């Protein structure tokens, strides 16, 4: 049970459980909220850590350069800094449309995918062909090896990755 969320229904349950008045229960819950407000919750822009080996089907070093040349206009790998597209830190093997602080298209919100190598490859190849009404309006990337290299690079980026230097503008 989260101490940071309280409601009238929660106060009623607490009052009933401890045999106290609802108003006293609300005050107690407010006290817990005040105590919990000093906590630093995980930012909503983080994807949960996924333990997965780095993708071996491409060259991550080449992928980093390709990412910089093709993706940084719309994406970042810095938490809390979405651009036109969502930040991509920890995207490999994560569920789609997971960041709470990014407004996904209706189509992406209902895609219910896992960003594995196969799904990333198809999506990067031609986003609009895979998901009509996507907001990712990049040109198709027909070169299979370039896509594999980008996927290899993205697979190396997890939450335990070292701090990333400021991206070029």
XYZ file of C-alpha atoms in Angstrom:
169
model
C 0.000 0.000 0.000
C 1.434 3.361 -0.983
C 1.734 5.959 1.762
C 1.693 8.697 -0.855
C -1.891 8.052 -1.950
C -4.935 8.352 0.256
C -8.656 8.578 -0.293
C -11.922 8.757 1.571
C -12.465 5.055 0.887
C -9.000 4.285 2.246
C -9.715 6.323 5.369
C -12.981 4.443 5.845
C -11.157 1.086 5.638
C -8.439 2.308 8.029
C -11.045 3.654 10.493
C -12.941 0.384 10.371
C -9.808 -1.724 10.811
C -8.605 0.203 13.866
C -11.968 1.193 15.332
C -11.337 4.936 15.027
C -13.263 7.834 13.505
C -12.898 8.460 9.788
C -11.614 12.008 10.450
C -8.847 10.633 12.691
C -7.952 8.099 10.007
C -7.747 10.879 7.395
C -5.438 12.876 9.678
C -3.266 9.805 10.212
C -3.094 9.204 6.476
C -2.208 12.860 5.879
C 0.604 12.476 8.398
C 1.928 9.465 6.529
C 1.760 11.455 3.297
C 3.715 14.290 4.905
C 6.347 11.829 6.122
C 6.518 10.172 2.715
C 6.771 13.444 0.806
C 10.479 13.628 1.591
C 11.005 10.346 -0.230
C 12.452 10.503 -3.692
C 10.353 8.197 -5.850
C 11.737 6.701 -9.020
C 11.184 9.256 -11.767
C 8.286 8.288 -14.006
C 10.476 8.486 -17.090
C 12.503 5.395 -16.190
C 11.719 2.024 -17.635
C 12.127 -0.830 -15.174
C 15.540 -2.452 -15.424
C 15.424 -5.407 -17.769
C 18.188 -7.944 -17.442
C 18.982 -9.004 -20.970
C 22.248 -9.670 -22.717
C 23.322 -7.081 -25.261
C 22.119 -7.848 -28.766
C 24.895 -9.528 -30.744
C 23.438 -9.155 -34.247
C 25.081 -5.792 -34.870
C 28.025 -3.560 -34.003
C 27.151 -1.300 -31.038
C 29.953 1.181 -31.830
C 28.685 1.667 -35.365
C 25.160 1.765 -33.952
C 26.049 4.641 -31.635
C 27.224 6.721 -34.600
C 24.123 5.779 -36.606
C 21.931 6.667 -33.621
C 23.615 10.074 -33.343
C 23.220 10.723 -37.073
C 19.646 9.454 -37.467
C 17.807 9.470 -34.150
C 18.923 12.347 -31.908
C 16.780 14.930 -33.655
C 13.738 13.287 -32.043
C 15.097 10.985 -29.308
C 17.459 11.178 -26.368
C 18.949 8.634 -23.990
C 18.764 10.974 -21.003
C 16.007 10.188 -18.473
C 13.435 12.928 -18.094
C 14.301 14.586 -21.371
C 11.892 13.394 -24.014
C 11.989 15.246 -27.304
C 9.521 14.780 -30.178
C 9.922 11.086 -29.461
C 10.412 9.327 -26.123
C 13.831 8.899 -24.548
C 15.273 5.486 -25.378
C 17.321 4.579 -22.297
C 16.449 0.990 -21.425
C 14.129 0.550 -24.412
C 15.633 -2.791 -25.512
C 13.428 -5.671 -24.252
C 11.042 -3.204 -22.533
C 7.283 -3.041 -23.119
C 6.129 -0.413 -25.603
C 4.487 2.871 -24.551
C 5.777 2.564 -21.009
C 6.984 6.068 -20.094
C 4.441 7.945 -18.024
C 5.774 11.383 -18.955
C 5.511 10.918 -22.723
C 2.237 11.190 -24.657
C 2.234 8.287 -27.098
C -0.029 8.110 -30.130
C -3.254 6.188 -29.664
C -1.867 3.455 -31.943
C 1.353 3.052 -29.920
C -0.542 3.177 -26.619
C -2.416 0.048 -27.706
C 0.434 -1.752 -29.500
C 1.321 -3.933 -26.493
C 4.747 -4.879 -27.860
C 8.078 -5.764 -26.325
C 10.955 -3.923 -27.984
C 13.007 -6.997 -28.834
C 15.406 -7.085 -31.794
C 12.779 -8.358 -34.241
C 10.196 -5.701 -33.307
C 12.755 -2.879 -33.259
C 14.087 -3.997 -36.636
C 10.653 -3.946 -38.277
C 9.714 -0.630 -36.666
C 12.967 1.169 -37.511
C 12.802 -0.208 -41.067
C 9.484 1.565 -41.756
C 7.543 2.845 -38.736
C 4.414 3.871 -40.647
C 4.152 0.522 -42.444
C 4.300 -1.341 -39.125
C 2.091 1.025 -37.123
C -0.157 3.347 -39.112
C -0.832 6.608 -37.250
C 2.494 6.437 -35.464
C 4.106 9.733 -34.517
C 7.505 8.460 -35.628
C 7.735 10.134 -38.990
C 11.290 9.203 -39.892
C 12.232 8.016 -43.327
C 12.347 4.244 -43.733
C 15.772 2.741 -43.025
C 16.208 0.049 -45.680
C 19.756 -1.000 -44.713
C 19.397 -4.102 -42.546
C 22.917 -3.876 -41.096
C 22.405 -0.238 -40.053
C 19.251 -1.246 -38.189
C 21.034 -4.164 -36.537
C 23.844 -1.839 -35.425
C 21.381 0.654 -33.907
C 19.612 -2.177 -32.085
C 22.963 -3.436 -30.765
C 23.705 0.069 -29.451
C 20.266 0.479 -27.854
C 20.665 -2.921 -26.183
C 23.722 -1.631 -24.301
C 21.771 1.224 -22.704
C 20.260 0.242 -19.381
C 19.611 2.140 -16.171
C 22.960 1.089 -14.782
C 24.682 2.684 -17.766
C 27.202 5.414 -16.925
C 26.045 9.038 -17.197
C 25.669 10.124 -20.789
C 27.375 13.338 -21.899
C 25.134 16.140 -23.136
C 23.919 15.331 -26.655
C 24.881 17.532 -29.573
C 22.214 19.947 -30.684
